[in-house]
mmCIF file of C-alpha atoms in Angstrom:
data_model
loop_
_atom_site.group_PDB
_atom_site.id
_atom_site.type_symbol
_atom_site.label_atom_id
_atom_site.label_comp_id
_atom_site.label_asym_id
_atom_site.label_seq_id
_atom_site.Cartn_x
_atom_site.Cartn_y
_atom_site.Cartn_z
ATOM 1 C CA MET A 290 103.995 82.365 52.172
ATOM 2 C CA ILE A 291 105.002 81.622 55.742
ATOM 3 C CA SER A 292 102.633 81.027 58.611
ATOM 4 C CA ILE A 293 104.137 80.957 62.090
ATOM 5 C CA TYR A 294 102.287 79.823 65.166
ATOM 6 C CA PHE A 295 103.558 80.310 68.695
ATOM 7 C CA CYS A 296 102.555 78.401 71.751
ATOM 8 C CA PHE A 297 103.614 79.109 75.314
ATOM 9 C CA LEU A 298 103.510 76.425 77.958
ATOM 10 C CA GLN A 299 104.130 76.881 81.622
ATOM 11 C CA ASP A 300 105.358 74.284 84.011
ATOM 12 C CA GLN A 301 106.123 74.728 87.651
ATOM 13 C CA GLN A 302 109.246 76.857 87.225
ATOM 14 C CA ASN A 303 109.840 77.782 83.572
ATOM 15 C CA TYR A 304 108.045 78.947 80.446
ATOM 16 C CA ILE A 305 108.399 76.743 77.401
ATOM 17 C CA SER A 306 107.784 78.283 73.964
ATOM 18 C CA LEU A 307 106.998 76.197 70.906
ATOM 19 C CA TYR A 308 106.486 77.316 67.326
ATOM 20 C CA GLU A 309 105.431 75.806 64.054
ATOM 21 C CA VAL A 310 106.246 77.031 60.539
ATOM 22 C CA ILE A 311 104.079 76.197 57.539
ATOM 23 C CA TRP A 312 105.425 76.963 54.060
ATOM 24 C CA GLU A 313 102.827 77.728 51.421
ATOM 25 C CA GLU A 314 103.620 78.136 47.737
ATOM 26 C CA SER A 315 102.974 81.563 46.211
ATOM 27 C CA ASN A 316 102.455 82.660 42.609
ATOM 28 C CA ILE A 317 104.541 85.811 43.086
ATOM 29 C CA ARG A 318 107.897 85.661 41.339
ATOM 30 C CA TRP A 319 111.053 86.265 43.323
ATOM 31 C CA ALA A 320 111.999 89.331 41.274
ATOM 32 C CA SER A 321 108.560 90.899 41.889
ATOM 33 C CA ARG A 322 108.348 90.344 45.637
ATOM 34 C CA TRP A 323 108.888 94.074 46.381
ATOM 35 C CA ASP A 324 106.257 95.345 43.935
ATOM 36 C CA ILE A 325 103.523 95.451 46.551
ATOM 37 C CA TYR A 326 105.594 97.891 48.620
ATOM 38 C CA LEU A 327 106.964 99.975 45.746
ATOM 39 C CA ALA A 328 103.689 100.409 43.865
ATOM 40 C CA MET A 329 102.057 103.826 44.201
ATOM 41 C CA THR A 330 98.393 103.273 44.959
ATOM 42 C CA ASP A 331 97.474 106.899 45.673
ATOM 43 C CA VAL A 332 98.368 108.818 42.514
ATOM 44 C CA GLN A 333 96.027 111.720 43.189
ATOM 45 C CA ILE A 334 97.825 115.057 43.174
ATOM 46 C CA HIS A 335 96.972 117.325 46.071
ATOM 47 C CA TRP A 336 96.499 120.482 44.039
ATOM 48 C CA PHE A 337 95.248 122.565 46.939
ATOM 49 C CA SER A 338 98.347 121.941 49.039
ATOM 50 C CA THR A 339 100.640 122.527 46.067
ATOM 51 C CA VAL A 340 99.008 125.813 45.065
ATOM 52 C CA ASN A 341 98.877 126.939 48.688
ATOM 53 C CA SER A 342 102.599 126.313 49.153
ATOM 54 C CA VAL A 343 103.477 128.145 45.924
ATOM 55 C CA VAL A 344 101.335 131.152 46.863
ATOM 56 C CA VAL A 345 102.894 131.382 50.324
ATOM 57 C CA VAL A 346 106.415 131.194 48.885
ATOM 58 C CA PHE A 347 105.726 133.923 46.315
ATOM 59 C CA PHE A 348 104.008 136.110 48.905
ATOM 60 C CA LEU A 349 106.896 135.920 51.367
ATOM 61 C CA SER A 350 109.431 136.423 48.570
ATOM 62 C CA GLY A 351 107.570 139.531 47.412
ATOM 63 C CA ILE A 352 107.516 141.016 50.907
ATOM 64 C CA LEU A 353 111.229 140.347 51.375
ATOM 65 C CA THR A 354 112.030 141.857 47.974
ATOM 66 C CA MET A 355 110.056 145.010 48.749
ATOM 67 C CA ILE A 356 111.877 145.473 52.061
ATOM 68 C CA ILE A 357 115.303 145.042 50.460
ATOM 69 C CA VAL A 358 114.484 147.369 47.542
ATOM 70 C CA ARG A 359 113.220 150.105 49.868
ATOM 71 C CA THR A 360 116.297 149.833 52.054
ATOM 72 C CA LEU A 361 118.643 149.978 49.082
ATOM 73 C CA ARG A 362 116.865 152.959 47.535
ATOM 74 C CA ARG A 363 116.989 154.883 50.801
ATOM 75 C CA ASP A 364 120.689 154.132 51.287
ATOM 76 C CA ILE A 365 121.570 154.987 47.682
ATOM 77 C CA ALA A 366 119.708 158.295 47.939
ATOM 78 C CA ARG A 367 121.561 159.128 51.150
ATOM 79 C CA TYR A 368 124.908 158.205 49.577
ATOM 80 C CA ASN A 369 124.261 160.422 46.567
ATOM 81 C CA LYS A 370 123.321 163.317 48.833
ATOM 82 C CA SER A 371 126.408 162.852 51.007
ATOM 83 C CA GLU A 372 128.716 162.770 47.973
ATOM 84 C CA ASP A 373 127.470 166.189 46.921
ATOM 85 C CA MET A 374 127.981 167.601 50.404
ATOM 86 C CA ASP A 375 131.313 166.231 51.546
ATOM 87 C CA ASP A 376 133.577 163.496 50.218
ATOM 88 C CA THR A 377 135.352 163.042 53.548
ATOM 89 C CA MET A 378 132.321 161.761 55.453
ATOM 90 C CA GLU A 379 132.614 158.391 57.130
ATOM 91 C CA GLU A 380 131.104 155.479 55.229
ATOM 92 C CA THR A 381 127.972 153.951 56.736
ATOM 93 C CA GLY A 382 125.379 151.343 55.857
ATOM 94 C CA TRP A 383 125.906 149.124 52.840
ATOM 95 C CA LYS A 384 129.228 150.740 51.960
ATOM 96 C CA LEU A 385 130.818 149.064 54.968
ATOM 97 C CA VAL A 386 130.235 145.633 53.438
ATOM 98 C CA HIS A 387 133.000 145.921 50.846
ATOM 99 C CA GLY A 388 135.607 145.915 53.598
ATOM 100 C CA ASP A 389 134.335 142.665 55.122
ATOM 101 C CA VAL A 390 133.697 140.561 52.027
ATOM 102 C CA PHE A 391 137.192 139.136 51.626
ATOM 103 C CA ARG A 392 138.343 139.571 55.201
ATOM 104 C CA PRO A 393 139.558 136.137 56.383
ATOM 105 C CA PRO A 394 137.912 134.669 59.489
ATOM 106 C CA ARG A 395 139.778 133.895 62.673
ATOM 107 C CA TYR A 396 140.168 130.182 61.845
ATOM 108 C CA PRO A 397 140.364 129.954 58.045
ATOM 109 C CA LYS A 398 141.382 126.275 57.976
ATOM 110 C CA LEU A 399 138.399 125.220 60.045
ATOM 111 C CA PHE A 400 136.111 127.410 57.956
ATOM 112 C CA ALA A 401 137.394 125.903 54.706
ATOM 113 C CA ALA A 402 137.116 122.383 56.139
ATOM 114 C CA VAL A 403 133.499 122.929 57.185
ATOM 115 C CA ILE A 404 132.575 124.337 53.766
ATOM 116 C CA GLY A 405 134.332 121.471 51.981
ATOM 117 C CA SER A 406 132.659 118.844 54.163
ATOM 118 C CA GLY A 407 129.278 120.445 53.532
ATOM 119 C CA ILE A 408 129.829 120.329 49.775
ATOM 120 C CA GLN A 409 130.898 116.693 50.031
ATOM 121 C CA ILE A 410 127.848 115.634 52.044
ATOM 122 C CA PHE A 411 125.471 117.646 49.853
ATOM 123 C CA LEU A 412 126.756 116.145 46.602
ATOM 124 C CA MET A 413 126.729 112.647 48.071
ATOM 125 C CA THR A 414 123.132 113.036 49.264
ATOM 126 C CA PHE A 415 121.930 114.643 46.032
ATOM 127 C CA ILE A 416 123.450 112.017 43.736
ATOM 128 C CA THR A 417 122.271 109.138 45.934
ATOM 129 C CA ILE A 418 118.692 110.431 45.991
ATOM 130 C CA PHE A 419 118.826 111.063 42.239
ATOM 131 C CA PHE A 420 119.844 107.485 41.435
ATOM 132 C CA ALA A 421 117.317 106.159 43.945
ATOM 133 C CA MET A 422 114.574 108.128 42.172
ATOM 134 C CA LEU A 423 115.596 106.513 38.893
ATOM 135 C CA GLY A 424 115.101 103.090 40.474
ATOM 136 C CA MET A 425 118.750 102.088 40.273
ATOM 137 C CA LEU A 426 118.970 101.562 44.048
ATOM 138 C CA SER A 427 116.133 99.162 44.698
ATOM 139 C CA PRO A 428 115.339 97.968 48.232
ATOM 140 C CA ALA A 429 115.486 94.457 46.832
ATOM 141 C CA SER A 430 119.268 94.803 46.689
ATOM 142 C CA ARG A 431 120.169 94.718 50.341
ATOM 143 C CA GLY A 432 122.848 97.235 51.225
ATOM 144 C CA ALA A 433 122.933 98.859 47.787
ATOM 145 C CA LEU A 434 121.833 102.260 49.089
ATOM 146 C CA MET A 435 124.405 102.340 51.875
ATOM 147 C CA THR A 436 127.154 101.060 49.588
ATOM 148 C CA ALA A 437 126.394 103.720 46.987
ATOM 149 C CA ALA A 438 126.305 106.446 49.643
ATOM 150 C CA ILE A 439 129.680 105.430 51.086
ATOM 151 C CA PHE A 440 131.256 105.147 47.632
ATOM 152 C CA LEU A 441 129.954 108.564 46.601
ATOM 153 C CA TYR A 442 131.116 110.105 49.866
ATOM 154 C CA VAL A 443 134.636 108.806 49.301
ATOM 155 C CA PHE A 444 134.616 109.867 45.649
ATOM 156 C CA MET A 445 133.302 113.347 46.459
ATOM 157 C CA GLY A 446 136.294 113.813 48.734
ATOM 158 C CA CYS A 447 138.220 114.995 45.668
ATOM 159 C CA VAL A 448 135.658 117.727 45.045
ATOM 160 C CA SER A 449 135.529 118.806 48.678
ATOM 161 C CA GLY A 450 139.318 118.901 48.923
ATOM 162 C CA TYR A 451 139.544 121.081 45.828
ATOM 163 C CA PHE A 452 136.915 123.550 47.015
ATOM 164 C CA SER A 453 138.309 123.771 50.540
ATOM 165 C CA ALA A 454 141.851 124.352 49.267
ATOM 166 C CA ARG A 455 140.632 126.940 46.779
ATOM 167 C CA LEU A 456 138.628 128.745 49.451
ATOM 168 C CA TYR A 457 141.579 128.656 51.838
ATOM 169 C CA LYS A 458 143.860 130.200 49.218
ATOM 170 C CA THR A 459 141.197 132.827 48.504
ATOM 171 C CA LEU A 460 141.368 133.745 52.186
ATOM 172 C CA ARG A 461 145.105 134.353 51.719
ATOM 173 C CA GLY A 462 146.093 131.039 53.253
ATOM 174 C CA ILE A 463 149.398 129.331 52.545
ATOM 175 C CA GLU A 464 149.072 125.758 53.836
ATOM 176 C CA TRP A 465 146.306 124.671 51.480
ATOM 177 C CA LYS A 466 147.344 121.015 51.662
ATOM 178 C CA LYS A 467 146.673 120.969 55.394
ATOM 179 C CA ALA A 468 143.291 122.565 54.756
ATOM 180 C CA ALA A 469 142.406 119.760 52.338
ATOM 181 C CA LEU A 470 143.610 117.191 54.886
ATOM 182 C CA HIS A 471 141.463 118.773 57.595
ATOM 183 C CA THR A 472 138.494 118.542 55.250
ATOM 184 C CA ALA A 473 139.096 114.835 54.750
ATOM 185 C CA LEU A 474 139.324 114.179 58.501
ATOM 186 C CA LEU A 475 136.725 116.571 59.922
ATOM 187 C CA TYR A 476 133.408 114.809 59.330
ATOM 188 C CA PRO A 477 134.689 111.217 59.707
ATOM 189 C CA GLY A 478 136.468 112.271 62.885
ATOM 190 C CA VAL A 479 133.307 113.783 64.354
ATOM 191 C CA VAL A 480 131.243 110.709 63.470
ATOM 192 C CA PHE A 481 133.885 108.349 64.836
ATOM 193 C CA GLY A 482 134.213 110.373 68.034
ATOM 194 C CA CYS A 483 130.460 110.380 68.656
ATOM 195 C CA GLY A 484 130.217 106.660 67.966
ATOM 196 C CA PHE A 485 133.226 105.944 70.180
ATOM 197 C CA ILE A 486 131.733 107.853 73.110
ATOM 198 C CA LEU A 487 128.275 106.332 72.677
ATOM 199 C CA ASN A 488 129.839 102.899 72.551
ATOM 200 C CA PHE A 489 131.015 103.346 76.138
ATOM 201 C CA PHE A 490 127.432 103.935 77.280
ATOM 202 C CA ILE A 491 126.267 100.833 75.404
ATOM 203 C CA TRP A 492 129.157 98.863 76.847
ATOM 204 C CA GLY A 493 128.270 100.102 80.326
ATOM 205 C CA LYS A 494 124.764 98.675 79.897
ATOM 206 C CA HIS A 495 126.308 95.287 78.982
ATOM 207 C CA SER A 496 124.622 95.341 75.603
ATOM 208 C CA SER A 497 125.633 93.012 72.801
ATOM 209 C CA GLY A 498 125.631 95.963 70.383
ATOM 210 C CA ALA A 499 128.824 97.377 71.882
#
């Protein structure tokens, strides 16, 4: 246990600060020093909030399902009626979707890179939180969480590159290697660019963090 005492003295021109540190022996072991922060004292389950959230989710899902089912039934009935009348009528409603499903966007490489980066960040976050829940990333190990997150982000680059290249080829793209390269450089480039620009503001304030 550490006790620190501060004392401020003032002379004619300056302030003088003095401090004293007293070390006191503790019975807590070094390996158990984080137990007081990691222990869950309030184990009571808030059943009302849980049930309320579940009911709201089911209620909204039911309303959305009813709206979609009614719309689909009305469109299907109209399609069946139009097929009996004339086969040359122009397609409307849900039938127009089949022409836009596999239509490539204007910038397919950027689209594939964004999707691949999203998959990479999602998998990195999910796996990191999963191992942290298992207690394998304890706060006692300084920097373990950040190290694991960076390692998983780099490792998940293989997965993101595969998915972005596959999506780009699905969109009838040819240069799938460039799409994978754009995926690898997109998110780090954005983060580096933001940090580089913000560093100028910090440097302009003459801060030591620049």
